[in-house]
Coordinates of N, CA, C and O and ligand atoms in Angstrom, one line a residue:
X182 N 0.8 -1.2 0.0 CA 0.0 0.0 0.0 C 0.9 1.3 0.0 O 1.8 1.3 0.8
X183 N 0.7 2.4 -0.9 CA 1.2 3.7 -0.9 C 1.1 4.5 0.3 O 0.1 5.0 0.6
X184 N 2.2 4.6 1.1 CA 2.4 5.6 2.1 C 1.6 7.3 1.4 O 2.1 8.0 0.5
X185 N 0.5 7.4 2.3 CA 0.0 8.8 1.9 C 1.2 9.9 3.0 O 1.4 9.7 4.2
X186 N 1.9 10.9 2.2 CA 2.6 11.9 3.0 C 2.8 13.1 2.6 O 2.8 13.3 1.4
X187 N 3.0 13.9 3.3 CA 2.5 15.6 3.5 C 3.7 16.2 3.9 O 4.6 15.7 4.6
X188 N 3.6 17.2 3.3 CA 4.6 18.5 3.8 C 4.3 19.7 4.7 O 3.9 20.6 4.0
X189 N 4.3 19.9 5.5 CA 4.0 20.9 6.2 C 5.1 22.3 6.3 O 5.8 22.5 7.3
X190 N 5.2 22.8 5.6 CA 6.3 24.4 5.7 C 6.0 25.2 6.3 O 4.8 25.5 6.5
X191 N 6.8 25.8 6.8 CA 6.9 27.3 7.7 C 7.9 27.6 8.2 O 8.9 26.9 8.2
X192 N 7.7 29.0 8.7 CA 9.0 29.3 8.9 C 9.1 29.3 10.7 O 10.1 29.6 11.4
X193 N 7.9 29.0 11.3 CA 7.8 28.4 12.6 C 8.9 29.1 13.6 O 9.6 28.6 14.4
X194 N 8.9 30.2 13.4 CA 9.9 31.4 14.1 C 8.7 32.5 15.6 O 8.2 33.6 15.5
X195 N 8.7 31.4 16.6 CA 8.7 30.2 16.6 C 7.7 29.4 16.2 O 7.1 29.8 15.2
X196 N 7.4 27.8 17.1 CA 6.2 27.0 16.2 C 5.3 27.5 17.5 O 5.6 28.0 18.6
X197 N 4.0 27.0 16.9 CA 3.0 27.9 17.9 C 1.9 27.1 18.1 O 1.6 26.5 17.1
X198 N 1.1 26.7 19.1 CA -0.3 25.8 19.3 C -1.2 25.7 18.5 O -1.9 24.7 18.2
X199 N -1.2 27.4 17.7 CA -2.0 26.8 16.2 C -1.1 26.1 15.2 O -1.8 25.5 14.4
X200 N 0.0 25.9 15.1 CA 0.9 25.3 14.5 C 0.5 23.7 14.5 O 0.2 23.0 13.6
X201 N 0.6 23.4 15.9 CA 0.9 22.3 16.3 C -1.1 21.6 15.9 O -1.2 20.6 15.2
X202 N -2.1 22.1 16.3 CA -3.4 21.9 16.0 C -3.4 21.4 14.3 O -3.8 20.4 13.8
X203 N -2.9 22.6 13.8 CA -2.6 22.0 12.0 C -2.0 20.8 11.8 O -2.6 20.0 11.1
X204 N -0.7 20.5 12.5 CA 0.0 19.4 12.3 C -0.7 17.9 12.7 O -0.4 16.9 12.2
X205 N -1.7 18.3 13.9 CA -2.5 17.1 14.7 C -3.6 16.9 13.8 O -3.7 15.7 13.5
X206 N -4.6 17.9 13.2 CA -5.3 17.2 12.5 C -4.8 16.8 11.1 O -5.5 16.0 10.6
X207 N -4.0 17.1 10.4 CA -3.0 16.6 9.3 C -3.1 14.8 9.1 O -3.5 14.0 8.4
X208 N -2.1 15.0 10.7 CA -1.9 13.9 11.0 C -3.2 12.8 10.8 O -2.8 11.7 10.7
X209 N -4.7 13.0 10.8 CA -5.9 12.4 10.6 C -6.0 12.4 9.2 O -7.2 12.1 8.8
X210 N -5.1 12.6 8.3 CA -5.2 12.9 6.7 C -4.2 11.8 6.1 O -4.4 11.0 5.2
X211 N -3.3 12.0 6.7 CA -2.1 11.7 6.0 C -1.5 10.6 6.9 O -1.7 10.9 8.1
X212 N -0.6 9.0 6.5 CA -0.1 8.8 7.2 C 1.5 8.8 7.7 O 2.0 7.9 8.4
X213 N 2.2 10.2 7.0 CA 3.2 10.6 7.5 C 3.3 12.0 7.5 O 3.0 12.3 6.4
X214 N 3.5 13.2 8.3 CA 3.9 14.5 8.0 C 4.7 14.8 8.3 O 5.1 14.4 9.4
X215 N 5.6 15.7 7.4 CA 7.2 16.2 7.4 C 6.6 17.6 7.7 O 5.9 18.2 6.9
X216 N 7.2 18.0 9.1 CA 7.3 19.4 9.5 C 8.4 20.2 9.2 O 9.5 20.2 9.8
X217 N 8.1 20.9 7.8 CA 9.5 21.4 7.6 C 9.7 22.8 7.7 O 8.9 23.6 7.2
X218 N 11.0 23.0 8.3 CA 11.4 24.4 8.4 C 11.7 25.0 6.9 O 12.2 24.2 6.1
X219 N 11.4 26.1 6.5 CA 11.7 26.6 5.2 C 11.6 28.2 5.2 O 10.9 28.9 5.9
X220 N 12.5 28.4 4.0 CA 12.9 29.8 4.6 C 11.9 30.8 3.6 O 11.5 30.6 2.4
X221 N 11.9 31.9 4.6 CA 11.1 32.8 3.5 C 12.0 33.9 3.5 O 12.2 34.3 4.6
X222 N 12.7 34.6 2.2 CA 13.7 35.4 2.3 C 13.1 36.8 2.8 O 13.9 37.7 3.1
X223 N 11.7 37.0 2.9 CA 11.5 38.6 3.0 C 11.6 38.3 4.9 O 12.3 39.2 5.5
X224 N 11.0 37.4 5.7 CA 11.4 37.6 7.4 C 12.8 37.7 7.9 O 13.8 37.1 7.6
X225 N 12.5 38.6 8.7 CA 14.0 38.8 9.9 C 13.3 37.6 10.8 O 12.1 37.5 10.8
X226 N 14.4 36.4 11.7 CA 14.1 35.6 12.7 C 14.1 36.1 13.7 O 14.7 37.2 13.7
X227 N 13.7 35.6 14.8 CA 14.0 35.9 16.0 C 14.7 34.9 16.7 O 15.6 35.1 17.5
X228 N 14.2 33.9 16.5 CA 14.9 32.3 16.7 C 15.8 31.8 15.1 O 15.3 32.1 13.9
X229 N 17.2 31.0 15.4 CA 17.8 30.6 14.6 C 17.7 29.8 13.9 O 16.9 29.0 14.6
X230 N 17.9 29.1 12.9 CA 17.5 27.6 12.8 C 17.7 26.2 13.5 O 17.0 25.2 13.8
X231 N 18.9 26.5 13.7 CA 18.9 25.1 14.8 C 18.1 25.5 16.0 O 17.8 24.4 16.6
X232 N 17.7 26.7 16.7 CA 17.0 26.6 17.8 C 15.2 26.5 17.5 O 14.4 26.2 18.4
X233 N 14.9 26.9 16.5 CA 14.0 26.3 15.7 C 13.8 25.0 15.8 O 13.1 24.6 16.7
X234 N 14.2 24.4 15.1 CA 14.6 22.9 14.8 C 14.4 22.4 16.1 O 13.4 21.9 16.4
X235 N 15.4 22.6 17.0 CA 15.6 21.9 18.1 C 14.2 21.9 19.1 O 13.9 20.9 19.8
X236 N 13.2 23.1 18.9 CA 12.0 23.2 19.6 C 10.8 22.6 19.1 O 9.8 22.1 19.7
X237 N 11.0 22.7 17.8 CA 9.8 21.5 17.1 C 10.4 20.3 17.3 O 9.5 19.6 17.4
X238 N 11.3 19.6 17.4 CA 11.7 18.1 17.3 C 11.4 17.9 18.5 O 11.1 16.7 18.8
X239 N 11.3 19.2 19.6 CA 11.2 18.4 20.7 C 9.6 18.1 21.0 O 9.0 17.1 21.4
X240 N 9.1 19.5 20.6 CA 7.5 19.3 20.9 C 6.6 18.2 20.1 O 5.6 17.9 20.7
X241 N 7.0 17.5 18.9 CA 6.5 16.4 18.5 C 7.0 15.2 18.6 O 6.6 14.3 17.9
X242 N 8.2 15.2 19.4 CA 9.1 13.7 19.8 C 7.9 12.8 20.0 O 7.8 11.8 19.4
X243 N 6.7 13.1 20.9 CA 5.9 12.1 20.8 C 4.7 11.5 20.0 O 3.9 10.6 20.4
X244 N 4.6 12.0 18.7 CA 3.5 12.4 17.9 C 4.3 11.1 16.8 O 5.4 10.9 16.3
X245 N 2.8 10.4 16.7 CA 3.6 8.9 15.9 C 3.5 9.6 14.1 O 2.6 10.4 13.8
X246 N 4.1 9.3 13.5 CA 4.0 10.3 11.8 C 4.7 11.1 11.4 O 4.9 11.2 10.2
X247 N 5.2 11.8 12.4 CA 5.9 13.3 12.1 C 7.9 13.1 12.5 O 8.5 12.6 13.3
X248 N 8.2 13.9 11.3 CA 9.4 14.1 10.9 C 9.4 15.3 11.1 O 8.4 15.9 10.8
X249 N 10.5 16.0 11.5 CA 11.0 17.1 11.5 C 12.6 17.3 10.2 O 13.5 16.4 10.0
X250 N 12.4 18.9 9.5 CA 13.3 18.9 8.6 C 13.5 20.0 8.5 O 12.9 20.8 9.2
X251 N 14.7 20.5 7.5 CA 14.7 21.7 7.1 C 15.0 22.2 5.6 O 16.2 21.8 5.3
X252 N 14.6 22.5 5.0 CA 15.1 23.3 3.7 C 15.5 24.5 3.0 O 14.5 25.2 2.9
X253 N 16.5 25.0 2.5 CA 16.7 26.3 1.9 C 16.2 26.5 0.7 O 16.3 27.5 0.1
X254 N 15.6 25.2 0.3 CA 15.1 25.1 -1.0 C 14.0 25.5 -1.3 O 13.4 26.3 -0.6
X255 N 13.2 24.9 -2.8 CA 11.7 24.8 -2.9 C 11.0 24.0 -2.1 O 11.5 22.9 -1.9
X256 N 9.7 24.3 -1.3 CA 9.2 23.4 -0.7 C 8.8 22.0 -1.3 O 9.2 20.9 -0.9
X257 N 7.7 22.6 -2.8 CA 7.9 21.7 -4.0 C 9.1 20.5 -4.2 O 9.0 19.3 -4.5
X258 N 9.7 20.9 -4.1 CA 10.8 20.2 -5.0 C 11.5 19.6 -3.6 O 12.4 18.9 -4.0
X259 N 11.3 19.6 -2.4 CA 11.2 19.3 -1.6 C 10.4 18.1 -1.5 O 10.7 17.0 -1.9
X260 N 9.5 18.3 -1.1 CA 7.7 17.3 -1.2 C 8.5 15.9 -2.4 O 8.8 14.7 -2.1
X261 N 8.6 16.4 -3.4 CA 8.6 15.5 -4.8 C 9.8 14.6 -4.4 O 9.5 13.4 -4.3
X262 N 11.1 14.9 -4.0 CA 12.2 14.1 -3.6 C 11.8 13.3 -2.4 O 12.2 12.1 -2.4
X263 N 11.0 13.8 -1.4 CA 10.6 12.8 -0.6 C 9.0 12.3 -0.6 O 8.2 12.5 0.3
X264 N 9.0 11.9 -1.3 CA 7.5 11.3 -1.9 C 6.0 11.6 -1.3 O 5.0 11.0 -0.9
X265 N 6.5 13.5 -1.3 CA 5.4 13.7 -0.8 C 4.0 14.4 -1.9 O 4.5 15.2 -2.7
X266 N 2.7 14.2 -1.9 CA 1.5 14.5 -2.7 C 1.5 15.7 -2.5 O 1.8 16.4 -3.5
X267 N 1.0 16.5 -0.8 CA 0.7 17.3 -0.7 C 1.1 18.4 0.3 O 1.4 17.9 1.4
X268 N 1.2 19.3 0.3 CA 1.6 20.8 1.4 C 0.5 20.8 2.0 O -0.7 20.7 1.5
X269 N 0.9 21.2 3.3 CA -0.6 21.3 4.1 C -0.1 22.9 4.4 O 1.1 23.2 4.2
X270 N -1.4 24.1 4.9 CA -1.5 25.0 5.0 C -2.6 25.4 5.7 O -3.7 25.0 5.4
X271 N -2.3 26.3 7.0 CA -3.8 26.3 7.7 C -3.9 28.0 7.6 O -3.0 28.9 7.6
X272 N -5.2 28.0 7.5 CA -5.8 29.4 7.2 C -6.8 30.0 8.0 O -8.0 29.6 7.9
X273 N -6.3 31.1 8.8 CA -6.5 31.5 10.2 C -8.2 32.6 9.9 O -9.3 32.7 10.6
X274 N -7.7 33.4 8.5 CA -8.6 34.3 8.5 C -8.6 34.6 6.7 O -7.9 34.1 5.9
X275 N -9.8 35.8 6.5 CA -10.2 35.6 4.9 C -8.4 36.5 4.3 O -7.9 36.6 3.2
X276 N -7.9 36.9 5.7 CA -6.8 37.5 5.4 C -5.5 36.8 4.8 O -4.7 37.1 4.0
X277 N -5.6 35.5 5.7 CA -4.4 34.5 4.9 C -4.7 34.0 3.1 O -3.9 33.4 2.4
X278 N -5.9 34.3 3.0 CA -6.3 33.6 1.7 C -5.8 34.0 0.6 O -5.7 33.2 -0.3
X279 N -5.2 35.5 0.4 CA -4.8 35.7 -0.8 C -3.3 35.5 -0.9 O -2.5 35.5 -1.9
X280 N -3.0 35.3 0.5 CA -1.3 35.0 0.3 C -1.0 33.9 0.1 O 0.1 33.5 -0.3
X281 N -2.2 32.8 0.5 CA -2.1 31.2 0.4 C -2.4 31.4 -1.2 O -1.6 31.0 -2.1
X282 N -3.7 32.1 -1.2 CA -3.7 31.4 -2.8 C -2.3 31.8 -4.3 O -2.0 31.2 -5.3
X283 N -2.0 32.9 -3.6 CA -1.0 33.3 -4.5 C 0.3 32.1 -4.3 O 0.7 31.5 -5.3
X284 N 1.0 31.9 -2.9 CA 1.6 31.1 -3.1 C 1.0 29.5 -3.5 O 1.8 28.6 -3.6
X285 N -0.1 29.3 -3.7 CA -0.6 28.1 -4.1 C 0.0 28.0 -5.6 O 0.8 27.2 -6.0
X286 N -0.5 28.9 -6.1 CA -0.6 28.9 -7.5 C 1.2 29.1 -8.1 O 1.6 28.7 -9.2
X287 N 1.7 29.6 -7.5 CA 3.5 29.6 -7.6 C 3.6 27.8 -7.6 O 3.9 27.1 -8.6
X288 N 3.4 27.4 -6.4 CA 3.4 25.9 -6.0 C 3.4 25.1 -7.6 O 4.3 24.6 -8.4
X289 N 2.1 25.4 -7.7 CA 1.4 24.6 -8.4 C 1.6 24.9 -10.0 O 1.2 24.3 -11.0
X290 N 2.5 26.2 -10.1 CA 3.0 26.8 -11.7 C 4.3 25.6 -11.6 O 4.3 24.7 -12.4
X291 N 5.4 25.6 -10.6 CA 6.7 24.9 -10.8 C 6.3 23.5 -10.8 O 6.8 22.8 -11.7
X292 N 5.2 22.9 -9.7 CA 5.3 21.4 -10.1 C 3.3 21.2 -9.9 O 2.5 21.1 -8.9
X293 N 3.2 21.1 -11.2 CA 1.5 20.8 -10.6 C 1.2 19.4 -9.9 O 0.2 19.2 -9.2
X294 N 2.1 18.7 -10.1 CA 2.0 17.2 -9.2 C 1.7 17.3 -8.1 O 1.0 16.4 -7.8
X295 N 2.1 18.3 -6.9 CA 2.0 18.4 -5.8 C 0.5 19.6 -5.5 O 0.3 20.5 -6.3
X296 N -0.1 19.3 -4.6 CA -1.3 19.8 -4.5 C -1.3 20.3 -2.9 O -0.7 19.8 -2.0
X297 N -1.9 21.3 -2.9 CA -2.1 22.5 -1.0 C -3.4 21.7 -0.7 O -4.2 21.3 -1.5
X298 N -3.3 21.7 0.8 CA -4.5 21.2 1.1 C -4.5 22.3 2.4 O -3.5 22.6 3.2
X299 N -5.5 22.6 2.4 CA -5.7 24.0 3.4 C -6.4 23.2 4.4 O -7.2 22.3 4.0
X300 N -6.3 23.5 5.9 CA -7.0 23.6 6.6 C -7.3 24.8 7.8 O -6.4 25.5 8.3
X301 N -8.5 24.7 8.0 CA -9.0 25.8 8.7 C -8.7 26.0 10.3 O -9.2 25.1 11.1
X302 N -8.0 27.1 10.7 CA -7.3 27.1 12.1 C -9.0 27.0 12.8 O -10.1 27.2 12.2
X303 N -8.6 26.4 14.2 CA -9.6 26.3 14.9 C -10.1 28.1 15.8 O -9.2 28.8 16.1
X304 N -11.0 28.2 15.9 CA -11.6 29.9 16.2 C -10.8 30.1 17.7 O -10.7 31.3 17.9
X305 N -10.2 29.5 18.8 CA -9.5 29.8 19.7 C -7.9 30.2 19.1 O -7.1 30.9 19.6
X306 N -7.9 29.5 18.0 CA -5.9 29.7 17.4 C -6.3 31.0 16.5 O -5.2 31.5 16.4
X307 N -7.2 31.8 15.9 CA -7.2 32.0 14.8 C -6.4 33.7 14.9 O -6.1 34.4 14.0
X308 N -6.2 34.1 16.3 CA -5.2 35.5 16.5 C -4.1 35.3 16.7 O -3.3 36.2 16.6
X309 N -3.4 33.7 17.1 CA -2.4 33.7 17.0 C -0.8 34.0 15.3 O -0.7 33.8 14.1
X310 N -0.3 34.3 15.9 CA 0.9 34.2 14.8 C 1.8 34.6 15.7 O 1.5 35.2 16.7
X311 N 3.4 34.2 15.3 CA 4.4 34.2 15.6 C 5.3 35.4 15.8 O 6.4 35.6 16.4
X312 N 4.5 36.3 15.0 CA 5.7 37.7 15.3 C 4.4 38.1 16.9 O 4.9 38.6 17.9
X313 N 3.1 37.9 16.9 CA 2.5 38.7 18.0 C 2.9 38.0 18.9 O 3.0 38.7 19.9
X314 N 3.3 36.7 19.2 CA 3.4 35.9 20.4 C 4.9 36.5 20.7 O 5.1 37.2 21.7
X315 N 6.3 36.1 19.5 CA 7.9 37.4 19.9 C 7.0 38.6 20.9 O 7.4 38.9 22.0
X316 N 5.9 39.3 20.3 CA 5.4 40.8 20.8 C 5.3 40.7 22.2 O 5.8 41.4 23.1
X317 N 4.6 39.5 22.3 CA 3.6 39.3 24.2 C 4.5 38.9 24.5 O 4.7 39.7 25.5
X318 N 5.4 38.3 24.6 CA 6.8 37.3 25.2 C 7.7 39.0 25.5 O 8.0 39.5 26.6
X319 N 7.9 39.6 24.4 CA 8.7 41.0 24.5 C 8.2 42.4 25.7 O 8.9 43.2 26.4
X320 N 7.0 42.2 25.7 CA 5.9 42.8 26.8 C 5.6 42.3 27.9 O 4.9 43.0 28.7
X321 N 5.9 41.4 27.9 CA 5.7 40.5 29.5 C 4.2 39.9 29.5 O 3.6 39.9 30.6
X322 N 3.6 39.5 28.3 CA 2.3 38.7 28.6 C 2.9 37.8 28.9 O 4.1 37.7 28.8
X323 N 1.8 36.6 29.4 CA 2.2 35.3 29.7 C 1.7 34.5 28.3 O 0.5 34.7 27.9
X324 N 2.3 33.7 27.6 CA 2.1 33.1 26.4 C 2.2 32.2 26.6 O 2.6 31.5 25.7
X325 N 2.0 31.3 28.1 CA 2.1 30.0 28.0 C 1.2 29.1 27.3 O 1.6 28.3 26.5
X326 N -0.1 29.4 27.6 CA -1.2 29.0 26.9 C -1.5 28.9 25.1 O -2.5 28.6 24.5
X327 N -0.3 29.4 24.8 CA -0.2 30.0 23.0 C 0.6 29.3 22.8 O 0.5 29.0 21.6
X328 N 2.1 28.4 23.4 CA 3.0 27.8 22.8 C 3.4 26.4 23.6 O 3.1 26.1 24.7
X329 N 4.0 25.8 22.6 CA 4.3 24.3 23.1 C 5.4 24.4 24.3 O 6.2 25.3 24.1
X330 N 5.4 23.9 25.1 CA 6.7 23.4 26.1 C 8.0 23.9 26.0 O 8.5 24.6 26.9
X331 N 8.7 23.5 25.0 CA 9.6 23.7 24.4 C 10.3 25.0 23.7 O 11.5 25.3 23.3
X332 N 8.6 25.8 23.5 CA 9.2 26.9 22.8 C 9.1 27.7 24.2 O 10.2 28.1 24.5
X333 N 8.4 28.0 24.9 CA 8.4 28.4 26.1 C 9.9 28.9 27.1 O 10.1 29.9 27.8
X334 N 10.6 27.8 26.9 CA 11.8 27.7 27.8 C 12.6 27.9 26.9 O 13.7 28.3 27.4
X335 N 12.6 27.9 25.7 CA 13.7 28.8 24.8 C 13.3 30.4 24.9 O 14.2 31.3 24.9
X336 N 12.0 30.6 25.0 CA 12.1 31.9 25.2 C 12.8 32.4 26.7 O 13.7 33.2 26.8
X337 N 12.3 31.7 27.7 CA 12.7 31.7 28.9 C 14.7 32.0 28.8 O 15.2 33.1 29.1
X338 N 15.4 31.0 28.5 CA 16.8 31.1 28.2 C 17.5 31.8 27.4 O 18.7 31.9 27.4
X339 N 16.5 32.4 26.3 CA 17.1 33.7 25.8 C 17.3 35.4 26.3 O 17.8 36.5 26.0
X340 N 16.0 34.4 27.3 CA 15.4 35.9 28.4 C 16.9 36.3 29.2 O 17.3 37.4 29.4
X341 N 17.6 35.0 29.7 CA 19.0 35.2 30.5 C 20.2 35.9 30.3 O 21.1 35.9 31.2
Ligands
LIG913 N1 -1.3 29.1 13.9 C1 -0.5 30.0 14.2 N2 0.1 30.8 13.4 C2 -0.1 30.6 12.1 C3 -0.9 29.6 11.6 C4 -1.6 28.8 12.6 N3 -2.4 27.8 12.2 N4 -0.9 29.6 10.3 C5 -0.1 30.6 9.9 N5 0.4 31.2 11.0 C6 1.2 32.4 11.1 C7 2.7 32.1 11.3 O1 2.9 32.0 12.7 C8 3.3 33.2 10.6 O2 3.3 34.3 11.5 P1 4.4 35.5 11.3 O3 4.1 36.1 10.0 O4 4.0 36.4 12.4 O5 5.7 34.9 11.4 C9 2.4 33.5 9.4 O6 1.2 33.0 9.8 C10 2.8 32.8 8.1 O7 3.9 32.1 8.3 P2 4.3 30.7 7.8 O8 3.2 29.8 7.8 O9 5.5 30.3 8.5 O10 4.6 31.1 6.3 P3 5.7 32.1 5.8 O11 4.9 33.0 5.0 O12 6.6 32.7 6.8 O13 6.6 31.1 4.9 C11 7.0 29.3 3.5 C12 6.0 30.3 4.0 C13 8.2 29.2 4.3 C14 6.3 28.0 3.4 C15 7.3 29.8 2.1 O14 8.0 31.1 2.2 C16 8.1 28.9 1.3 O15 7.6 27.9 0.8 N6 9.5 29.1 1.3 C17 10.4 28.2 0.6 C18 10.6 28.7 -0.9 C19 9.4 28.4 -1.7 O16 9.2 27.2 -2.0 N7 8.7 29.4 -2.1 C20 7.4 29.3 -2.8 C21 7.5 29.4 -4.3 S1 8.5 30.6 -4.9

């Protein structure tokens, strides 16, 4: 039987509970997903790549399916070398739609073999993103409730 398997991209600077929600229901789709780091040349990071890396590998160490990776490359071309169908992408508001669909259609101009499968953030994730959570961590909210374990204590040790 054909292993069904998925790509998941982002630039996970850091990865975030709506992150991780996308990745869990995926996981009900597909029976492998490759969580991959990939770079987008227009963001400044705040987190590096290996401490990246290091905070997603840890937060889904227990999650049966999931690979963690990285790429400088095309996500595409990416996907296709490792026998994957489809990019998963979750879409928070009617605001992500035109950036999804525009990068869809890039996707899908270089390799149409591979196909976006959108899913919809759940209505408690849908204010989260990654530069506002850097913001509340930088302000002294408490953001525990918004991030995995792992990313938590990296912010914590960068705090030192
Ligand atoms: N929960 C929480 N946050 C979410 C989210 C969810 N479910 N879905 C999206 N976001 C947020 C992210 O936190 C991020 O927030 P930020 O802008 O504050 O950092 C934002 O939405 C979108 O980020 P992300 O999903 O990481 O996408 P991106 O736009 O930074 O990067 C890549 C997208 C990396 C997948 C894309 O640039 C890429 O494919 N790069 C490789 C080169 C390539 O193949 N390019 C395409 C063809 S030219």
């Amino acid at each position: 039987m054909n292993m069904k398997i998925a790509v998941y991209p982002g630039s996970f600077d850091p990865l975030t509970n709506g992150h991780l929600d996308i990745l869990k229901r995926a996981l009900n789709l597909f029976d492998k997903v490759i969580l991959l780091l990939a770079v987008n040349p227009k963001k400044k990071s705040v987190f590096t790549i290996e401490e990246r890396l290091s905070m997603m590998k840890e937060t889904v160490k227990d999650l049966k399916g999931v690979e963690v990776d990285f790429t400088d490359g095309l996500t595409v071309a990416y996907a296709k070398e490792h026998g994957a169908c489809s990019l998963i992408r979750g879409l928070r508001a009617v605001s992500d739609f035109e950036y999804e669909f525009q990068l869809s259609a890039a996707n899908s101009f270089i390799d149409p073999d591979i196909d976006m499968v959108f899913l919809m953030a759940k209505k408690e994730t849908t204010f989260i993103s990654s530069s506002m959570i850097n913001q509340m961590f930088q302000s002294g909210v408490d953001i525990k409730p918004l991030v995995p374990e792992a990313v938590l204590r990296a912010y914590q040790s960068k705090k030192k």
